Coordinates of C-alpha atoms and ligand atoms in Angstrom, one line a residue:
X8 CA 0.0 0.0 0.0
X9 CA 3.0 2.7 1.0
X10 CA 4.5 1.8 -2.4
X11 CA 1.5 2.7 -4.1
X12 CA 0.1 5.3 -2.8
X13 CA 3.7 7.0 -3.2
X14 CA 3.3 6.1 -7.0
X15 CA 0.3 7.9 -7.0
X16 CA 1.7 10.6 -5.8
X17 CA 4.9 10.9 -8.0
X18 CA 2.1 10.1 -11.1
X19 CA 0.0 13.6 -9.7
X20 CA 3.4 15.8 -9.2
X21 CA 4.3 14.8 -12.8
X22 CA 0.7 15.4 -14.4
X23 CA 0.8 18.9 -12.5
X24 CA 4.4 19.5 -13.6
X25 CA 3.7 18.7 -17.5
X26 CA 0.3 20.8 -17.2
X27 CA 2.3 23.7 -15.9
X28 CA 4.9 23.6 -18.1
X29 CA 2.5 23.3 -21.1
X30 CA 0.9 25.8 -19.1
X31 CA 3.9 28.2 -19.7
X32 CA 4.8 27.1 -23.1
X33 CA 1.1 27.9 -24.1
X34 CA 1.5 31.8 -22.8
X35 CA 5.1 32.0 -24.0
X36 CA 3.9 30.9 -27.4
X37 CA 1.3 33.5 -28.3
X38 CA 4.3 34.3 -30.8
X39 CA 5.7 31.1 -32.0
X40 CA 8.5 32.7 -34.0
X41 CA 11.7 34.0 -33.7
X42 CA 14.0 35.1 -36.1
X43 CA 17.9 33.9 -36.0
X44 CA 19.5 37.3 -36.1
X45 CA 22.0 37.9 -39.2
X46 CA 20.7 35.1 -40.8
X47 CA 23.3 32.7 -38.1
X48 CA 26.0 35.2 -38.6
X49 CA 27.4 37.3 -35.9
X50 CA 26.8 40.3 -37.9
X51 CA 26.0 41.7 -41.2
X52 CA 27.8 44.1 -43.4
X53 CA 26.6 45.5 -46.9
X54 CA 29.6 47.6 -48.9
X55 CA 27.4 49.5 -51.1
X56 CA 29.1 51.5 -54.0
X57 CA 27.4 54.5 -55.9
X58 CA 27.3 56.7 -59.2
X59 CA 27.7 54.0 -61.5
X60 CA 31.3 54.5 -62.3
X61 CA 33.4 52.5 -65.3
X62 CA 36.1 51.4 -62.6
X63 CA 33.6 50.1 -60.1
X64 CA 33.2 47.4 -63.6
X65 CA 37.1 47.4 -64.4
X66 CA 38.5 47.1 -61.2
X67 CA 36.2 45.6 -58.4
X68 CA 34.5 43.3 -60.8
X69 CA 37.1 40.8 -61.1
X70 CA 38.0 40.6 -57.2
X71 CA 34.0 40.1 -56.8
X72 CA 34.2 37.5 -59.3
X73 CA 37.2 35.7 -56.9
X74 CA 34.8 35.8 -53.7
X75 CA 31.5 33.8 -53.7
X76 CA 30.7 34.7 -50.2
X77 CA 30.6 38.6 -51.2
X78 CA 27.9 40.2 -52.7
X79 CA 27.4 43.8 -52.8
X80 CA 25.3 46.9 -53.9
X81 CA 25.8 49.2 -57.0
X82 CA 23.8 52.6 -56.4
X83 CA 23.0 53.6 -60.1
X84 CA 22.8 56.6 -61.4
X85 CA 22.5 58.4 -65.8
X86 CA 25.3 61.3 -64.0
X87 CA 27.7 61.3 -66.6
X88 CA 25.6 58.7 -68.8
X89 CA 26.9 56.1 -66.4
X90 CA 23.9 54.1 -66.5
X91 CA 24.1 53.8 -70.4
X92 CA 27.8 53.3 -70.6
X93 CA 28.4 50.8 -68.5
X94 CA 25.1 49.1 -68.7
X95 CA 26.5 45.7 -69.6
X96 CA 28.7 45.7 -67.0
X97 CA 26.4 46.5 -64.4
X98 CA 24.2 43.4 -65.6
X99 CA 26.9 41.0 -65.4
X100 CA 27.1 42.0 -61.4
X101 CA 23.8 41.6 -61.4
X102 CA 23.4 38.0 -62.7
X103 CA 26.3 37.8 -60.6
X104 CA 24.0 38.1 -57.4
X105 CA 24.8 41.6 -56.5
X106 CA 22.4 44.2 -56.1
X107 CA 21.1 46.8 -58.6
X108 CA 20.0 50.1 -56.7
X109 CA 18.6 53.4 -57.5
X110 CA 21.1 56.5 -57.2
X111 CA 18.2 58.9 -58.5
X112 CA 18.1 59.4 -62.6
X113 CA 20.8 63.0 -62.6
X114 CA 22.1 62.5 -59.3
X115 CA 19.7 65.4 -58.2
X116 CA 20.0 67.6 -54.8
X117 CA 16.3 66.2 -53.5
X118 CA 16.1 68.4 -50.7
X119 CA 16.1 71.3 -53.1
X120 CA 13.2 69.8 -55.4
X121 CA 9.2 70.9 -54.1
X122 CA 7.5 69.9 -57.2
X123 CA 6.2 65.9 -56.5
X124 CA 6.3 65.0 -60.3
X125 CA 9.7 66.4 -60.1
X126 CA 10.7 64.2 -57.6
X127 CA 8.7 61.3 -59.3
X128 CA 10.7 61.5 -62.2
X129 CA 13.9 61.5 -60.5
X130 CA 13.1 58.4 -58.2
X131 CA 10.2 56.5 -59.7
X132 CA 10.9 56.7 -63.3
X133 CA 14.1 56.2 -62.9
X134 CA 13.7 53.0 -60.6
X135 CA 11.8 51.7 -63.8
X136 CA 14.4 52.9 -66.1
X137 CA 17.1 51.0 -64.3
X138 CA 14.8 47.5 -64.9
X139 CA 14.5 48.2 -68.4
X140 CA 18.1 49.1 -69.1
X141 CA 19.3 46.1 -67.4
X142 CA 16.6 43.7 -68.9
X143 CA 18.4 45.1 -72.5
X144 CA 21.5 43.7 -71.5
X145 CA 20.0 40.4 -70.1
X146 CA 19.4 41.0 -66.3
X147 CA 16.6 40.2 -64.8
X148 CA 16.4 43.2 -62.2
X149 CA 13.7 44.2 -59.3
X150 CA 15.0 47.5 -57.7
X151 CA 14.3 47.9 -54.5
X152 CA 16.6 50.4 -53.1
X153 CA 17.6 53.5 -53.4
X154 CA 20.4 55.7 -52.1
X155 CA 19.8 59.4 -52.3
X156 CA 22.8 61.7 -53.8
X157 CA 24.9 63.8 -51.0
X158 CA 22.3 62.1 -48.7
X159 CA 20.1 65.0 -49.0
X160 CA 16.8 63.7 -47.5
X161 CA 13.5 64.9 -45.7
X162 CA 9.6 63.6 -45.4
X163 CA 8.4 65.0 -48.7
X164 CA 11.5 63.0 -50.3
X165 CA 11.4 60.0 -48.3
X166 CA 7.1 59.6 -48.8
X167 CA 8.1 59.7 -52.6
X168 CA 11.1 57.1 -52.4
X169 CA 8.4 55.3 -50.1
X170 CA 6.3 54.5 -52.9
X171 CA 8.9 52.5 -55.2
X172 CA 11.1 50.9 -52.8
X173 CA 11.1 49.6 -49.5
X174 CA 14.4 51.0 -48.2
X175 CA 16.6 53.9 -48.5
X176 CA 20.7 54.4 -47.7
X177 CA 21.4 58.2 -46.0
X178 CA 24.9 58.2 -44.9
X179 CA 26.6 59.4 -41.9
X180 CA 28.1 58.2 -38.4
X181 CA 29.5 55.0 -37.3
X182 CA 26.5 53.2 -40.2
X183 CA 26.0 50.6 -37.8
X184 CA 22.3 48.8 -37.0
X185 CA 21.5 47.1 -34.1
X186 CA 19.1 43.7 -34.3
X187 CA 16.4 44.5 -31.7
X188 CA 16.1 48.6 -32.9
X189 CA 14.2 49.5 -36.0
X190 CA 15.8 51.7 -37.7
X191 CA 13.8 54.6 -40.1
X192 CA 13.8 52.8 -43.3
X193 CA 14.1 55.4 -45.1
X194 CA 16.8 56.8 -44.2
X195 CA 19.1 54.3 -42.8
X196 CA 22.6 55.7 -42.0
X197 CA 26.0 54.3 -43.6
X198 CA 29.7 54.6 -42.8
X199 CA 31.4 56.9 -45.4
X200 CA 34.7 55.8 -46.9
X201 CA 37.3 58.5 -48.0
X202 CA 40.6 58.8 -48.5
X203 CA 41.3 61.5 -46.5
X204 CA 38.0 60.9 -44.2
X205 CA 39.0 57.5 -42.8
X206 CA 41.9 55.0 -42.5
X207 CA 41.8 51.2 -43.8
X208 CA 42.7 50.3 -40.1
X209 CA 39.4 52.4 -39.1
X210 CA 37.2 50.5 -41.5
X211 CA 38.9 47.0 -40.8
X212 CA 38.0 48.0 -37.0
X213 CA 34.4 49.1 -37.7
X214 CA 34.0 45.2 -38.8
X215 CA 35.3 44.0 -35.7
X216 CA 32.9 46.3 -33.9
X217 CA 30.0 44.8 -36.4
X218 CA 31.3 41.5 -35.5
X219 CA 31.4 42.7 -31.6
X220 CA 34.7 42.0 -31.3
X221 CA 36.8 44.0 -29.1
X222 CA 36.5 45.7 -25.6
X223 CA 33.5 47.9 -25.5
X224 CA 33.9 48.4 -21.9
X225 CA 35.7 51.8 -21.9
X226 CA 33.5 52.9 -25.1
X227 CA 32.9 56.6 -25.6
X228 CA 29.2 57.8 -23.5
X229 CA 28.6 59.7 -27.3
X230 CA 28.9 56.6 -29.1
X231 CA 26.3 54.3 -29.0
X232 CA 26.9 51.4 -26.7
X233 CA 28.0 48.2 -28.9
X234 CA 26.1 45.1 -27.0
X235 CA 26.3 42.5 -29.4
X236 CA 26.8 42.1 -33.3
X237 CA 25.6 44.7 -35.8
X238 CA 24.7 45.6 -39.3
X239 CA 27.1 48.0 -41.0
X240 CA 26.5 50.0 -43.9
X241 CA 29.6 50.9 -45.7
X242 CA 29.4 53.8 -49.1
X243 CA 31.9 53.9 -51.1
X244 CA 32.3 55.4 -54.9
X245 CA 34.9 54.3 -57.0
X246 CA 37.9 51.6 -57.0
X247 CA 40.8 52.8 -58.3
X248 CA 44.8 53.3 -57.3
X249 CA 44.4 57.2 -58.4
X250 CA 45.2 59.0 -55.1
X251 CA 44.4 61.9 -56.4
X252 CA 40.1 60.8 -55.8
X253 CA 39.9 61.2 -52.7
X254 CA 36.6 59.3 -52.5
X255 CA 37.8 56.1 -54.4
X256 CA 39.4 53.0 -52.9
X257 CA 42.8 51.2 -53.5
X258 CA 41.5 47.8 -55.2
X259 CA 43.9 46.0 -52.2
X260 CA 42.2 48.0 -49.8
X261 CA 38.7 46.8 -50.5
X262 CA 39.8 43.5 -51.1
X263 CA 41.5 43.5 -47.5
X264 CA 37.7 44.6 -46.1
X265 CA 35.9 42.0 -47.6
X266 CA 38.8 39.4 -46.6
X267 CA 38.1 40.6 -43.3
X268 CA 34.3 40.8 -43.0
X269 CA 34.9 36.8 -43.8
X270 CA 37.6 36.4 -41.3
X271 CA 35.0 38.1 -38.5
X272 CA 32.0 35.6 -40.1
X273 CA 29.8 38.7 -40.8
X274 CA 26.6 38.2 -43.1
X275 CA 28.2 40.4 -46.1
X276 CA 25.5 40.8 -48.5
X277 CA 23.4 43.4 -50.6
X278 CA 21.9 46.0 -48.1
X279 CA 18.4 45.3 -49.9
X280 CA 19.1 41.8 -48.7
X281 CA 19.9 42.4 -45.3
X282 CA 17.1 45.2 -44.9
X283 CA 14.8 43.2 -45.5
X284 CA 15.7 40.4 -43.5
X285 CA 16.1 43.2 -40.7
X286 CA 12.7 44.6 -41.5
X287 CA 10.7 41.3 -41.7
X288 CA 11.6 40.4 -38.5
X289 CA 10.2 43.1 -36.8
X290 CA 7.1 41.8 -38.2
X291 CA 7.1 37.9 -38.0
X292 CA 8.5 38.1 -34.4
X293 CA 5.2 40.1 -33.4
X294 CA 3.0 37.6 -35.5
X295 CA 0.8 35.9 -33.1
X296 CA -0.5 32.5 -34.2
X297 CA -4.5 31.2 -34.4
X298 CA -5.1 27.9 -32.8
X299 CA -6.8 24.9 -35.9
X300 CA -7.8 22.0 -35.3
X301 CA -4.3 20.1 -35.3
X302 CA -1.9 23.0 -34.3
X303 CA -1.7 26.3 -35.6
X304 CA -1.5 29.1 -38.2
X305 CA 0.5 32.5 -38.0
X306 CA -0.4 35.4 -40.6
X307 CA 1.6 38.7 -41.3
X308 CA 1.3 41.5 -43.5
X309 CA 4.3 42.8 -46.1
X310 CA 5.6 46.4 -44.9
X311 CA 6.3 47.6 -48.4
X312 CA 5.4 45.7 -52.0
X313 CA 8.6 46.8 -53.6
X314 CA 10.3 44.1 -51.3
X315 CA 12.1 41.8 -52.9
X316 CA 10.4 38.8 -54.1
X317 CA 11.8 36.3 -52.2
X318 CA 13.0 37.8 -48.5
X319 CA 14.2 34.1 -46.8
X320 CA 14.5 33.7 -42.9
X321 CA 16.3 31.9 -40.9
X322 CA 13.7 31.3 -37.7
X323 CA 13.2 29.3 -34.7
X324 CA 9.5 27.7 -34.6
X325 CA 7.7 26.5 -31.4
X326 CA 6.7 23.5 -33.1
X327 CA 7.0 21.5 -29.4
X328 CA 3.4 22.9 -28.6
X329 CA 2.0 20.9 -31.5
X330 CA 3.5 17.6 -31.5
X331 CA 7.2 16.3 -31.0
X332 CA 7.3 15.9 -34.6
X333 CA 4.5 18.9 -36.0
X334 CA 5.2 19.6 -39.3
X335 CA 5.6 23.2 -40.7
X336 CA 4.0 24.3 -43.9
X337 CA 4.2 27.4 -46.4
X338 CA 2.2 27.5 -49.4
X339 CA 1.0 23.9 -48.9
X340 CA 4.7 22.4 -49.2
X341 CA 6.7 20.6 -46.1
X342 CA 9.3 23.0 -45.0
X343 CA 12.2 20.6 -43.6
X344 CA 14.5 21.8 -40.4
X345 CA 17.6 22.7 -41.2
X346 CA 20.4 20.7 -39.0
X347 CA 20.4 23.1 -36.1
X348 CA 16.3 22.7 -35.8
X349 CA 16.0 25.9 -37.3
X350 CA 13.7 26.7 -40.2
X351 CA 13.9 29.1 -43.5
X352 CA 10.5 30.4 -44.3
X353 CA 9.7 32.6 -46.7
X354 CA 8.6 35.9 -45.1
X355 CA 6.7 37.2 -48.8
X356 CA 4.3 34.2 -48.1
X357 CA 3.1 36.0 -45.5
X358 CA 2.0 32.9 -43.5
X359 CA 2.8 29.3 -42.3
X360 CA 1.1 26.5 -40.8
X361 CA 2.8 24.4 -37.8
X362 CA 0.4 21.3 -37.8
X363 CA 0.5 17.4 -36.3
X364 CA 1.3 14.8 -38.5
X365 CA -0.9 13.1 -40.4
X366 CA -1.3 9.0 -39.9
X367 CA 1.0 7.1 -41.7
X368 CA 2.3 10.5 -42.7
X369 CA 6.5 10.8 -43.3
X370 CA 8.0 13.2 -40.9
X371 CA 10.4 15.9 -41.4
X372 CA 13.9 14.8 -40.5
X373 CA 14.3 14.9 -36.4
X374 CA 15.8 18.5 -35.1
X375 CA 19.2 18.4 -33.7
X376 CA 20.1 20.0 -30.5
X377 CA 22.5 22.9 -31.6
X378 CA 25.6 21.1 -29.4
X379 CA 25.0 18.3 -31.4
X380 CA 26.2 20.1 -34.5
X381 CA 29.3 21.0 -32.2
X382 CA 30.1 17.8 -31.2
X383 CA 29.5 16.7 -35.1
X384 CA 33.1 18.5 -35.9
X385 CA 35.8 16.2 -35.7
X386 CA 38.8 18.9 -36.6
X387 CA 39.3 21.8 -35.0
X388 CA 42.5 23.9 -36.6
X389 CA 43.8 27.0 -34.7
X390 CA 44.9 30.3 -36.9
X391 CA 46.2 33.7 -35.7
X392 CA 44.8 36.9 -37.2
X393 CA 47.1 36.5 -40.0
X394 CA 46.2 33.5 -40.7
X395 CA 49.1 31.8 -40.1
X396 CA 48.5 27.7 -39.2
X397 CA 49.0 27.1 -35.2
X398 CA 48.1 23.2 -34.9
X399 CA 45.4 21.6 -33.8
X400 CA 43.3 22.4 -31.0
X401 CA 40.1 20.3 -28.6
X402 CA 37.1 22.5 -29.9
X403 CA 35.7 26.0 -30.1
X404 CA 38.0 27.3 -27.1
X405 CA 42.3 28.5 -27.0
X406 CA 44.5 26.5 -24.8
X407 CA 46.1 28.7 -22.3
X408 CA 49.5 28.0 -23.4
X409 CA 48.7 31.1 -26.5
X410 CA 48.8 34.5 -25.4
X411 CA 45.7 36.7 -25.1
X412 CA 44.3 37.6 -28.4
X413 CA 41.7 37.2 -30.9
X414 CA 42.2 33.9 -32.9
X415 CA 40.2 31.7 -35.2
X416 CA 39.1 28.4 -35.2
X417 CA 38.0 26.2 -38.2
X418 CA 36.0 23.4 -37.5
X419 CA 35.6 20.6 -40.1
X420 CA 33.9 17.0 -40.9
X421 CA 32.7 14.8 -43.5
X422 CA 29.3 16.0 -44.9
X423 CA 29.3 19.2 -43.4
X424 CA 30.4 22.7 -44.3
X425 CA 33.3 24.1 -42.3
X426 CA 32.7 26.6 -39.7
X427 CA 35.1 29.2 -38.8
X428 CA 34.5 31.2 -35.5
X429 CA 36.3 34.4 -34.2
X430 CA 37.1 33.6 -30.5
X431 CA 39.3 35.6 -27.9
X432 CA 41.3 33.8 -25.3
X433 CA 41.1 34.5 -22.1
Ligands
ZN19 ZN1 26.5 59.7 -55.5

């Protein structure tokens, strides 16, 4: 009898511990998703470059063409006739991956323009001018972006850019963006490189900041207080060795940036790219979901139709709620977790379905506990900041026996892509 009755017992505790805890994961769930910020990176960084100049094509073209993991924005502009001149080589960057933005059709001062069809034809039918040009020379081009010339910028502007694209690059200050702060959209500030305005050491340690790497401890009260990774927004012009333009870049110099926004593992991609994956997350990480009969739906809205057409993101689901093994759905097709049990959804579907599994029905591979992953590495290599080769080392830590420092660690295995981390020893 004194067995059984303390069976009971331990049978009630765990029935009112599994009812509170579904309890909590019922009120915590009222938004079931959670973007990954950066898309998994520790930060993001978009090099944009404007006024559609011939050296941008002759010069940075072929070091874009060495590095697939960098893809950047061109800011096009008919100053000069550049659009028309170098319209082929703007659409080979473009079906390269990189972005095709609006720079406004004469590179106008908007702030000095009152007359709204004015202003129309300097950002709208120019934005439409830009698709057709490129579509000439074989690119298939949505713009969705615009930078305005000398950054010149205020509401009657911004309502106008408002109505063709769904972001817009001002410039000025340290450019960076933090994840949990939304930012004006249209008029999202960017780091300004010159030759005489900023060093190369300046720029590679603004992408150690983006990557929040560094001491922040001591940071200036004026500055705003770095508390994790960033977005930065880098403008630059041209690419060229010409000292003499002092708002062009050494092609070694921008080669050494991107080199390093690898080494530091930030997102570097086309700031259209990641501003929208900044600005849909605002949205789908308010969406609140609506109970069915087998689990649940969530529904958002689209900020902006000039979005780009596919805005992908990397999300964490509470799926745990539903079933062990609920399957999420987007536009009536299986979405499969990705190997750290998260998810890519596409944010311009504008809803998604977590639901339990149907009898008999094949479930989506199991989700992986993110140490797992970790533990899946079976070489770890240790590398200083120059990359020079220091052995092998246990994991994702420095053995005391290397000074303090930053260091980097590349982690490899069959079957999966390596992974190099930035880590600091203590
Ligand atoms: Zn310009």
């Amino acid at each position: 009898m004194k067995n059984r009755k303390s069976l009971f017992s331990a049978k009630a505790a765990v029935t009112a511990w599994s009812l509170a805890m579904s309890l909590t994961g019922f009120v915590a769930a009222e938004t079931p998703i959670e973007t990954v910020p950066w898309n998994g990176h520790v930060g993001a960084v978009s090099f944009t470059f404007d006024d559609a100049l011939e050296n941008q094509v002759q010069n940075l073209k072929p070091i874009l063409d060495e590095m697939p993991d960098v893809h950047v924005t061109f800011f096009l502009t008919n100053m000069g006739n550049g659009l028309q001149k170098n319209a082929a080589g703007f659409a080979a960057l473009a079906k390269a991956g990189h972005e095709i933005g609006n720079h406004t059709d004469t590179h106008a001062h908007l702030s000095g323009i009152s007359s709204n069809s004015e202003l129309e034809k300097e950002i709208v039918t120019f934005a439409d001018k830009i698709e057709s040009v490129m579509a000439e020379n074989g690119a298939t081009v949505r713009v969705t972006s615009l930078a305005t010339p000398f950054c010149e910028n205020n509401d009657q502007v911004s309502a106008v850019i408002d109505t063709r694209h769904f972001i817009n690059r001002d410039c000025g200050w340290h450019g960076r963006n933090e994840w949990d702060v939304e930012a004006k959209w249209m008029s999202i500030q960017a780091k300004v490189w010159t030759r005489s305005g900023a060093t190369v050491t300046e720029m590679l340690s603004s992408l150690d900041t983006a990557a929040f790497i560094g001491d922040f401890g001591n940071a200036n009260p004026w500055d705003v207080s770095v508390k994790g990774g960033s977005w930065l927004v880098v403008l630059n012009h041209g690419v060229t060795d010409d000292t003499g333009d002092d708002y062009s870049i050494n092609p070694a110099d921008i080669k050494k940036l991107f080199q390093h926004a690898l080494e530091n593992d930030l997102w570097t991609a086309p700031f259209g790219t990641i501003g929208a994956y900044h600005r849909a997350h605002f949205i789908v990480d308010k969406a609140e979901k609506t109970a069915t009969e087998n689990g649940y739906t969530v529904k958002w809205d689209v900020p902006n139709e000039h979005m780009p057409e596919s805005v992908p993101l990397r999300v964490k689901i509470d799926t745990k709620s539903v079933d062990e093994k609920a399957i999420v759905e987007q536009d009536g097709k299986i979405l499969k977790p990705e190997s750290d049990g998260t998810y890519i959804i596409e944010f311009m579907a504008k809803v998604l379905t977590v639901r339990k599994p149907k009898d008999g029905e094949d479930n989506p591979i199991a989700i992986r506990a993110t140490s797992q992953i970790n533990r899946d590495y079976t070489k770890f290599t240790l590398f200083d900041m120059n990359g020079n080769n220091l052995g092998s080392v246990n994991g994702f830590a420095v053995p005391e026996r290397f000074p303090k420092g930053a260091y980097i660690i590349r982690a490899e295995a069959k079957g999966l892509s390596p992974k190099i981390v930035k880590v600091q020893s203590k």
